[in-house]
Amino acid sequence: MSVNLFRLLGKGQYDTDFSFLNSGTDFPSKEVQGRNIVYEYRHKQYTGEYARNKRLIARIQDKEQEIPYKVISLNYFKLLTNKMTDLVLNNDVAVKTGDIKRDKEVGKLIEKTNYIGNIRKAFKMCTEYGDVCLKSTNSSVSPFSPNNAFKVVDKSNTNDTKAIVLYEYLYDEGDTTKTYKYVRFEIHFTGKIFEIVKTFSSGLYNGKYGGLIGQSVDFEYKGRKIPKDGIWYNTGVDDCKLVSWVSVNTEDDGVYGTSVYEDIEDIVYAIEQRLSVNQHLLDNSMTPFLVVGMDMIDTDPNTGKRTLKLVNGTYMVSTGDTDVKSVELNYNLTNSENMLGILKQFLYELSEMGKTFLSGEYSGNISEESLNNIIKSAIDKGNRLINEMYAGFVDSLYCLCKLNGIELKREDITIVFNVGRTDDDKAVADVCTTLVQNKILSKATVREKYYGYNKEQSDNEDLQIALESGENLQDGENDDQSDDDLVNLSKNIGNENIGGNTNEAN
């Protein structure tokens, strides 16, 4: 049964309220369970575990039987993720905020927190799962898999996410059996976080496939006490959630994304099967049949069992003129090889990567322009994926800046991904110079086209160039921001109708 069928069991049954916190509720929902099963399988596709101990099935006398040889694994899934990540993020990523002094401050924060490295991880995970979560603190933006998270959406408009729920199974300290008895909820609203711990009666496989929510309890967690009624925090970022949910290919589901693996998995498995059959046949051809005459066979008079005549357990003895012949199997694999070629062509098309980019095959001194044209479908796919992730990446960077005391608006942030750009900075600069000097494009248009500047950022760049050409100026940068790991959260007065106390985090 296809793993995607598990997704269909609860698809559309999204959480639209906070009733999952009620005692006696089955948790998680069928929708969350179905997604988690798919997520787990997608990760196995990335790591190659999906092919572990995988064997072929043959139909013999109208019955399916397992053939005792393994399938050769061709992990195109990991290759697809790595190739696409390199295409999108191997070139410099530029961040602009419309103010040169602030750009330097944001740049230092990005470098200190390894923001670009973390969104690279997020990009890879998003192609793998179809979804990824980014949690912003004042010390980092951390990507994590969506296995233990879900959205609470508006019932009449599922595009409106009311909250993002993170949950974590816990057991009593010192419990060597590690039996889950609690579940901690961390619910992220715009500007607020609600945290509470509930008892949990784990079902099969220690709660792997759900359990029953119980009563709220006081709980000591990582040096802080979570009260029985829960606790509210203000995040200090009043117009954004500290957890950004990033998805790709949401057209099918509407609320959650779809892995880029889904379009190619059937083709990959067909290629693996065909290649494995070919190998098995070739191995058989190296073990020829031996043809002998009846005069070289002894028959046991009691059992009727026939055996070859041997000397010292090794050599057959012929009592007649019969020749011993070997028959070597010679399988015609031409049709099979043709089918492999057809399947690979479909793989190149469905993955949108093309043979040249996916296989790395090209020869000669090819120009940058020609190479970009050859891999255009892959570049188009990279642009589409990063455009779908873009809003979540901007949200996470905006929260990171606000938590570190950098004052700006979300719309001030522009992140430029030089997707698939194979030419170097000097080549781009030469093109820009030619366009401006020949009055084909203005400086502002060139900066927008090649560097992602908006008009305000371009005007500021002109101002900075004018100032630097006149005299050396002090940049007036402040020292690095405090590197505290905990977000300074202030008291909250709202409760979104799910109860709880208000407090400050230490």
Short mmCIF file of N, CA and C in Angstrom, two decimals, residues 167-307:
data_model
loop_
_atom_site.label_atom_id
_atom_site.label_comp_id
_atom_site.label_asym_id
_atom_site.label_seq_id
_atom_site.Cartn_x
_atom_site.Cartn_y
_atom_site.Cartn_z
N TYR A 167 4.54 19.99 20.17
CA TYR A 167 4.28 19.10 21.30
C TYR A 167 5.45 18.15 21.48
N GLU A 168 5.63 17.73 22.73
CA GLU A 168 6.78 16.91 23.11
C GLU A 168 6.35 15.90 24.15
N TYR A 169 6.60 14.61 23.90
CA TYR A 169 6.29 13.57 24.88
C TYR A 169 7.38 13.53 25.94
N LEU A 170 6.96 13.35 27.19
CA LEU A 170 7.90 13.36 28.33
C LEU A 170 7.65 12.15 29.23
N TYR A 171 8.66 11.77 29.98
CA TYR A 171 8.52 10.70 30.96
C TYR A 171 9.13 11.16 32.28
N ASP A 172 8.83 10.46 33.35
CA ASP A 172 9.33 10.84 34.67
C ASP A 172 10.85 10.68 34.72
N GLU A 173 11.50 11.62 35.38
CA GLU A 173 12.94 11.55 35.55
C GLU A 173 13.31 10.28 36.32
N GLY A 174 14.28 9.53 35.82
CA GLY A 174 14.69 8.29 36.46
C GLY A 174 13.95 7.07 35.95
N ASP A 175 12.96 7.25 35.09
CA ASP A 175 12.22 6.11 34.54
C ASP A 175 13.07 5.43 33.47
N THR A 176 13.64 4.28 33.80
CA THR A 176 14.54 3.59 32.86
C THR A 176 13.78 3.00 31.68
N THR A 177 12.47 2.78 31.83
CA THR A 177 11.68 2.24 30.72
C THR A 177 11.34 3.33 29.70
N LYS A 178 11.52 4.58 30.11
CA LYS A 178 11.23 5.73 29.25
C LYS A 178 9.82 5.65 28.66
N THR A 179 8.87 5.35 29.54
CA THR A 179 7.47 5.31 29.14
C THR A 179 6.89 6.71 29.20
N TYR A 180 6.35 7.17 28.10
CA TYR A 180 5.80 8.53 28.06
C TYR A 180 4.54 8.63 28.91
N LYS A 181 4.55 9.62 29.82
CA LYS A 181 3.41 9.82 30.70
C LYS A 181 2.85 11.23 30.61
N TYR A 182 3.55 12.11 29.87
CA TYR A 182 3.12 13.50 29.78
C TYR A 182 3.34 13.99 28.35
N VAL A 183 2.66 15.06 28.02
CA VAL A 183 2.90 15.74 26.76
C VAL A 183 2.91 17.24 27.03
N ARG A 184 3.98 17.90 26.61
CA ARG A 184 4.11 19.35 26.80
C ARG A 184 3.71 20.05 25.51
N PHE A 185 2.83 21.01 25.64
CA PHE A 185 2.38 21.81 24.50
C PHE A 185 3.01 23.19 24.56
N GLU A 186 3.52 23.65 23.44
CA GLU A 186 4.05 25.00 23.29
C GLU A 186 3.32 25.60 22.10
N ILE A 187 2.37 26.49 22.37
CA ILE A 187 1.46 26.99 21.34
C ILE A 187 1.84 28.42 21.00
N HIS A 188 2.21 28.63 19.74
CA HIS A 188 2.69 29.93 19.30
C HIS A 188 1.58 30.71 18.60
N PHE A 189 1.22 31.85 19.20
CA PHE A 189 0.31 32.81 18.59
C PHE A 189 1.12 34.00 18.10
N THR A 190 0.47 34.90 17.41
CA THR A 190 1.12 36.15 17.02
C THR A 190 1.40 36.97 18.28
N GLY A 191 2.67 37.13 18.61
CA GLY A 191 3.07 37.94 19.76
C GLY A 191 3.02 37.23 21.10
N LYS A 192 2.52 35.99 21.13
CA LYS A 192 2.35 35.29 22.41
C LYS A 192 2.68 33.81 22.30
N ILE A 193 3.00 33.21 23.46
CA ILE A 193 3.23 31.77 23.55
C ILE A 193 2.48 31.25 24.77
N PHE A 194 1.79 30.12 24.62
CA PHE A 194 1.15 29.46 25.74
C PHE A 194 1.79 28.10 25.94
N GLU A 195 2.13 27.77 27.19
CA GLU A 195 2.80 26.51 27.49
C GLU A 195 2.05 25.79 28.60
N ILE A 196 1.84 24.48 28.43
CA ILE A 196 1.12 23.68 29.42
C ILE A 196 1.54 22.22 29.28
N VAL A 197 1.45 21.46 30.39
CA VAL A 197 1.78 20.03 30.38
C VAL A 197 0.55 19.24 30.80
N LYS A 198 0.25 18.19 30.05
CA LYS A 198 -0.90 17.31 30.33
C LYS A 198 -0.40 15.89 30.55
N THR A 199 -1.11 15.13 31.37
CA THR A 199 -0.80 13.71 31.47
C THR A 199 -1.19 13.02 30.17
N PHE A 200 -0.56 11.89 29.92
CA PHE A 200 -0.75 11.22 28.63
C PHE A 200 -0.70 9.72 28.82
N SER A 201 -1.75 9.04 28.38
CA SER A 201 -1.77 7.57 28.42
C SER A 201 -1.37 7.07 27.04
N SER A 202 -0.12 6.65 26.90
CA SER A 202 0.39 6.26 25.59
C SER A 202 -0.23 4.96 25.14
N GLY A 203 -0.49 4.88 23.84
CA GLY A 203 -1.08 3.68 23.26
C GLY A 203 -0.01 2.75 22.75
N LEU A 204 -0.21 2.26 21.53
CA LEU A 204 0.74 1.30 20.93
C LEU A 204 2.11 1.93 20.73
N TYR A 205 3.13 1.12 20.95
CA TYR A 205 4.52 1.53 20.70
C TYR A 205 4.86 2.83 21.44
N ASN A 206 4.45 2.87 22.71
CA ASN A 206 4.78 4.00 23.59
C ASN A 206 4.31 5.33 23.00
N GLY A 207 3.09 5.33 22.48
CA GLY A 207 2.50 6.57 21.99
C GLY A 207 2.84 6.91 20.57
N LYS A 208 3.56 6.04 19.87
CA LYS A 208 3.96 6.34 18.49
C LYS A 208 2.73 6.60 17.63
N TYR A 209 1.66 5.86 17.91
CA TYR A 209 0.43 6.05 17.14
C TYR A 209 -0.68 6.63 18.00
N GLY A 210 -0.28 7.48 18.94
CA GLY A 210 -1.29 8.23 19.69
C GLY A 210 -1.56 7.67 21.07
N GLY A 211 -2.39 8.41 21.79
CA GLY A 211 -2.78 8.04 23.14
C GLY A 211 -3.92 8.92 23.60
N LEU A 212 -4.08 9.03 24.92
CA LEU A 212 -5.21 9.76 25.49
C LEU A 212 -4.71 10.90 26.36
N ILE A 213 -5.23 12.11 26.11
CA ILE A 213 -4.88 13.28 26.91
C ILE A 213 -5.58 13.22 28.26
N GLY A 214 -4.82 13.54 29.33
CA GLY A 214 -5.39 13.53 30.67
C GLY A 214 -5.48 14.93 31.26
N GLN A 215 -5.25 15.03 32.58
CA GLN A 215 -5.37 16.28 33.30
C GLN A 215 -4.10 17.12 33.21
N SER A 216 -4.25 18.41 33.44
CA SER A 216 -3.09 19.30 33.51
C SER A 216 -2.34 19.06 34.81
N VAL A 217 -1.01 19.25 34.79
CA VAL A 217 -0.20 19.03 35.98
C VAL A 217 0.87 20.12 36.09
N ASP A 218 1.33 20.34 37.33
CA ASP A 218 2.54 21.15 37.52
C ASP A 218 3.72 20.33 37.04
N PHE A 219 4.68 21.00 36.39
CA PHE A 219 5.79 20.23 35.84
C PHE A 219 7.06 21.06 35.86
N GLU A 220 8.15 20.41 36.29
CA GLU A 220 9.47 21.04 36.28
C GLU A 220 10.14 20.70 34.96
N TYR A 221 10.44 21.72 34.17
CA TYR A 221 10.96 21.50 32.83
C TYR A 221 12.16 22.39 32.58
N LYS A 222 13.32 21.75 32.41
CA LYS A 222 14.56 22.46 32.10
C LYS A 222 14.82 23.64 33.04
N GLY A 223 14.62 23.38 34.33
CA GLY A 223 14.94 24.38 35.33
C GLY A 223 13.86 25.41 35.59
N ARG A 224 12.74 25.30 34.93
CA ARG A 224 11.64 26.24 35.20
C ARG A 224 10.36 25.46 35.47
N LYS A 225 9.47 26.06 36.22
CA LYS A 225 8.24 25.41 36.61
C LYS A 225 7.10 25.85 35.71
N ILE A 226 6.42 24.87 35.11
CA ILE A 226 5.23 25.15 34.32
C ILE A 226 4.03 24.86 35.20
N PRO A 227 3.23 25.88 35.54
CA PRO A 227 2.10 25.66 36.45
C PRO A 227 1.00 24.82 35.82
N LYS A 228 0.18 24.27 36.66
CA LYS A 228 -0.89 23.38 36.23
C LYS A 228 -1.81 24.03 35.21
N ASP A 229 -2.13 25.29 35.40
CA ASP A 229 -3.04 25.99 34.49
C ASP A 229 -2.34 26.52 33.24
N GLY A 230 -1.05 26.25 33.11
CA GLY A 230 -0.31 26.74 31.96
C GLY A 230 0.25 28.13 32.21
N ILE A 231 1.05 28.60 31.32
CA ILE A 231 1.68 29.91 31.48
C ILE A 231 1.74 30.61 30.13
N TRP A 232 1.50 31.92 30.14
CA TRP A 232 1.54 32.75 28.93
C TRP A 232 2.80 33.60 28.93
N TYR A 233 3.33 33.83 27.76
CA TYR A 233 4.46 34.73 27.58
C TYR A 233 4.17 35.71 26.45
N ASN A 234 4.63 36.92 26.62
CA ASN A 234 4.69 37.86 25.50
C ASN A 234 6.05 37.70 24.84
N THR A 235 6.08 37.67 23.54
CA THR A 235 7.34 37.43 22.83
C THR A 235 8.12 38.71 22.58
N GLY A 236 7.45 39.85 22.59
CA GLY A 236 8.11 41.10 22.23
C GLY A 236 8.06 41.39 20.74
N VAL A 237 7.54 40.44 19.96
CA VAL A 237 7.31 40.65 18.52
C VAL A 237 5.81 40.57 18.30
N ASP A 238 5.16 41.73 18.30
CA ASP A 238 3.71 41.78 18.36
C ASP A 238 3.00 41.44 17.06
N ASP A 239 3.72 41.41 15.96
CA ASP A 239 3.06 41.21 14.67
C ASP A 239 3.52 39.95 13.94
N CYS A 240 4.11 39.00 14.67
CA CYS A 240 4.61 37.79 14.01
C CYS A 240 4.76 36.66 15.03
N LYS A 241 4.59 35.42 14.58
CA LYS A 241 4.83 34.26 15.43
C LYS A 241 6.32 33.94 15.43
N LEU A 242 6.83 33.45 16.55
CA LEU A 242 8.23 33.08 16.62
C LEU A 242 8.53 31.77 15.92
N VAL A 243 7.49 31.02 15.54
CA VAL A 243 7.67 29.82 14.73
C VAL A 243 7.06 30.08 13.36
N SER A 244 7.88 29.92 12.33
CA SER A 244 7.40 30.08 10.96
C SER A 244 7.22 28.70 10.33
N TRP A 245 6.05 28.46 9.73
CA TRP A 245 5.80 27.21 9.05
C TRP A 245 6.04 27.43 7.56
N VAL A 246 6.98 26.69 7.00
CA VAL A 246 7.38 26.86 5.60
C VAL A 246 6.98 25.61 4.83
N SER A 247 6.34 25.80 3.67
CA SER A 247 5.86 24.66 2.88
C SER A 247 6.13 24.88 1.40
N VAL A 248 6.18 23.76 0.65
CA VAL A 248 6.23 23.81 -0.81
C VAL A 248 5.17 22.87 -1.36
N ASN A 249 4.75 23.15 -2.58
CA ASN A 249 3.77 22.32 -3.27
C ASN A 249 2.50 22.12 -2.43
N THR A 250 1.91 23.22 -2.00
CA THR A 250 0.71 23.16 -1.15
C THR A 250 -0.58 23.03 -1.95
N GLU A 251 -0.47 22.99 -3.27
CA GLU A 251 -1.69 22.99 -4.10
C GLU A 251 -2.55 21.76 -3.83
N ASP A 252 -1.94 20.63 -3.56
CA ASP A 252 -2.70 19.40 -3.37
C ASP A 252 -3.42 19.38 -2.02
N ASP A 253 -2.73 19.79 -0.97
CA ASP A 253 -3.29 19.70 0.38
C ASP A 253 -4.03 20.98 0.77
N GLY A 254 -3.42 22.12 0.50
CA GLY A 254 -4.04 23.39 0.85
C GLY A 254 -3.51 23.98 2.14
N VAL A 255 -3.24 23.12 3.13
CA VAL A 255 -2.74 23.58 4.43
C VAL A 255 -1.27 23.19 4.62
N TYR A 256 -0.93 21.98 4.21
CA TYR A 256 0.44 21.49 4.36
C TYR A 256 1.05 21.22 2.99
N GLY A 257 2.37 21.06 2.98
CA GLY A 257 3.09 20.90 1.73
C GLY A 257 3.22 19.45 1.30
N THR A 258 3.88 19.27 0.15
CA THR A 258 4.11 17.95 -0.42
C THR A 258 5.58 17.82 -0.81
N SER A 259 6.19 16.72 -0.45
CA SER A 259 7.61 16.49 -0.76
C SER A 259 7.85 16.48 -2.26
N VAL A 260 9.02 16.96 -2.67
CA VAL A 260 9.38 16.91 -4.09
C VAL A 260 9.65 15.47 -4.53
N TYR A 261 9.74 14.54 -3.58
CA TYR A 261 9.98 13.15 -3.91
C TYR A 261 8.75 12.47 -4.52
N GLU A 262 7.57 13.00 -4.23
CA GLU A 262 6.35 12.30 -4.61
C GLU A 262 6.24 12.10 -6.12
N ASP A 263 6.68 13.07 -6.89
CA ASP A 263 6.52 12.99 -8.35
C ASP A 263 7.43 11.95 -8.99
N ILE A 264 8.51 11.58 -8.32
CA ILE A 264 9.49 10.69 -8.96
C ILE A 264 9.59 9.32 -8.32
N GLU A 265 8.92 9.08 -7.19
CA GLU A 265 9.18 7.85 -6.45
C GLU A 265 8.82 6.59 -7.26
N ASP A 266 7.71 6.61 -8.00
CA ASP A 266 7.33 5.43 -8.77
C ASP A 266 8.35 5.13 -9.87
N ILE A 267 8.86 6.19 -10.49
CA ILE A 267 9.87 6.02 -11.54
C ILE A 267 11.17 5.47 -10.95
N VAL A 268 11.57 5.99 -9.79
CA VAL A 268 12.80 5.52 -9.14
C VAL A 268 12.67 4.04 -8.79
N TYR A 269 11.53 3.64 -8.26
CA TYR A 269 11.36 2.23 -7.88
C TYR A 269 11.35 1.33 -9.12
N ALA A 270 10.78 1.82 -10.22
CA ALA A 270 10.77 1.04 -11.46
C ALA A 270 12.19 0.87 -12.00
N ILE A 271 12.99 1.93 -11.93
CA ILE A 271 14.38 1.84 -12.38
C ILE A 271 15.16 0.85 -11.50
N GLU A 272 14.95 0.93 -10.20
CA GLU A 272 15.64 0.01 -9.28
C GLU A 272 15.26 -1.44 -9.57
N GLN A 273 13.97 -1.67 -9.82
CA GLN A 273 13.51 -3.03 -10.09
C GLN A 273 14.11 -3.56 -11.39
N ARG A 274 14.06 -2.75 -12.42
CA ARG A 274 14.59 -3.19 -13.72
C ARG A 274 16.08 -3.47 -13.63
N LEU A 275 16.83 -2.61 -12.97
CA LEU A 275 18.27 -2.79 -12.82
C LEU A 275 18.58 -4.03 -12.00
N SER A 276 17.79 -4.28 -10.96
CA SER A 276 18.01 -5.44 -10.10
C SER A 276 17.75 -6.75 -10.85
N VAL A 277 16.70 -6.76 -11.68
CA VAL A 277 16.40 -7.96 -12.48
C VAL A 277 17.54 -8.22 -13.45
N ASN A 278 18.04 -7.15 -14.10
CA ASN A 278 19.15 -7.32 -15.03
C ASN A 278 20.37 -7.92 -14.34
N GLN A 279 20.68 -7.42 -13.17
CA GLN A 279 21.84 -7.93 -12.44
C GLN A 279 21.66 -9.41 -12.10
N HIS A 280 20.45 -9.78 -11.67
CA HIS A 280 20.18 -11.17 -11.29
C HIS A 280 20.36 -12.09 -12.50
N LEU A 281 19.86 -11.66 -13.65
CA LEU A 281 19.98 -12.48 -14.85
C LEU A 281 21.43 -12.62 -15.28
N LEU A 282 22.19 -11.55 -15.19
CA LEU A 282 23.60 -11.60 -15.56
C LEU A 282 24.39 -12.51 -14.61
N ASP A 283 24.03 -12.47 -13.32
CA ASP A 283 24.68 -13.37 -12.36
C ASP A 283 24.39 -14.83 -12.71
N ASN A 284 23.14 -15.11 -13.11
CA ASN A 284 22.78 -16.48 -13.48
C ASN A 284 23.54 -16.95 -14.71
N SER A 285 23.78 -16.03 -15.64
CA SER A 285 24.47 -16.40 -16.87
C SER A 285 25.91 -16.82 -16.61
N MET A 286 26.45 -16.44 -15.46
CA MET A 286 27.83 -16.81 -15.11
C MET A 286 27.90 -18.19 -14.46
N THR A 287 26.72 -18.82 -14.25
CA THR A 287 26.68 -20.17 -13.66
C THR A 287 26.00 -21.10 -14.67
N PRO A 288 26.74 -21.68 -15.61
CA PRO A 288 26.13 -22.46 -16.70
C PRO A 288 25.56 -23.80 -16.21
N PHE A 289 24.58 -24.32 -16.98
CA PHE A 289 24.06 -25.66 -16.75
C PHE A 289 25.05 -26.70 -17.31
N LEU A 290 25.08 -27.87 -16.67
CA LEU A 290 25.92 -28.96 -17.14
C LEU A 290 25.02 -30.05 -17.72
N VAL A 291 25.28 -30.46 -18.98
CA VAL A 291 24.47 -31.48 -19.65
C VAL A 291 25.29 -32.77 -19.75
N VAL A 292 24.74 -33.86 -19.22
CA VAL A 292 25.44 -35.15 -19.24
C VAL A 292 24.50 -36.23 -19.75
N GLY A 293 25.08 -37.36 -20.14
CA GLY A 293 24.27 -38.48 -20.59
C GLY A 293 23.84 -39.37 -19.45
N MET A 294 22.87 -40.28 -19.73
CA MET A 294 22.35 -41.17 -18.70
C MET A 294 23.40 -42.14 -18.20
N ASP A 295 24.41 -42.43 -19.05
CA ASP A 295 25.43 -43.37 -18.61
C ASP A 295 26.35 -42.79 -17.56
N MET A 296 26.18 -41.50 -17.24
CA MET A 296 27.01 -40.85 -16.23
C MET A 296 26.24 -40.66 -14.93
N ILE A 297 25.11 -41.33 -14.82
CA ILE A 297 24.25 -41.17 -13.64
C ILE A 297 24.01 -42.52 -13.01
N ASP A 298 24.16 -42.59 -11.68
CA ASP A 298 23.83 -43.79 -10.92
C ASP A 298 22.44 -43.64 -10.32
N THR A 299 21.71 -44.76 -10.28
CA THR A 299 20.38 -44.76 -9.68
C THR A 299 20.37 -45.70 -8.48
N ASP A 300 19.97 -45.18 -7.32
CA ASP A 300 19.88 -45.99 -6.12
C ASP A 300 18.71 -46.94 -6.27
N PRO A 301 18.94 -48.28 -6.19
CA PRO A 301 17.84 -49.24 -6.40
C PRO A 301 16.78 -49.20 -5.30
N ASN A 302 17.15 -48.74 -4.13
CA ASN A 302 16.18 -48.69 -3.03
C ASN A 302 15.31 -47.45 -3.05
N THR A 303 15.94 -46.31 -3.30
CA THR A 303 15.19 -45.03 -3.23
C THR A 303 14.84 -44.49 -4.60
N GLY A 304 15.55 -44.95 -5.62
CA GLY A 304 15.32 -44.40 -6.95
C GLY A 304 16.00 -43.06 -7.17
N LYS A 305 16.75 -42.61 -6.20
CA LYS A 305 17.42 -41.32 -6.30
C LYS A 305 18.59 -41.40 -7.26
N ARG A 306 18.73 -40.39 -8.10
CA ARG A 306 19.78 -40.38 -9.10
C ARG A 306 20.91 -39.44 -8.67
N THR A 307 22.15 -39.93 -8.86
CA THR A 307 23.32 -39.12 -8.52
C THR A 307 24.35 -39.26 -9.63
#
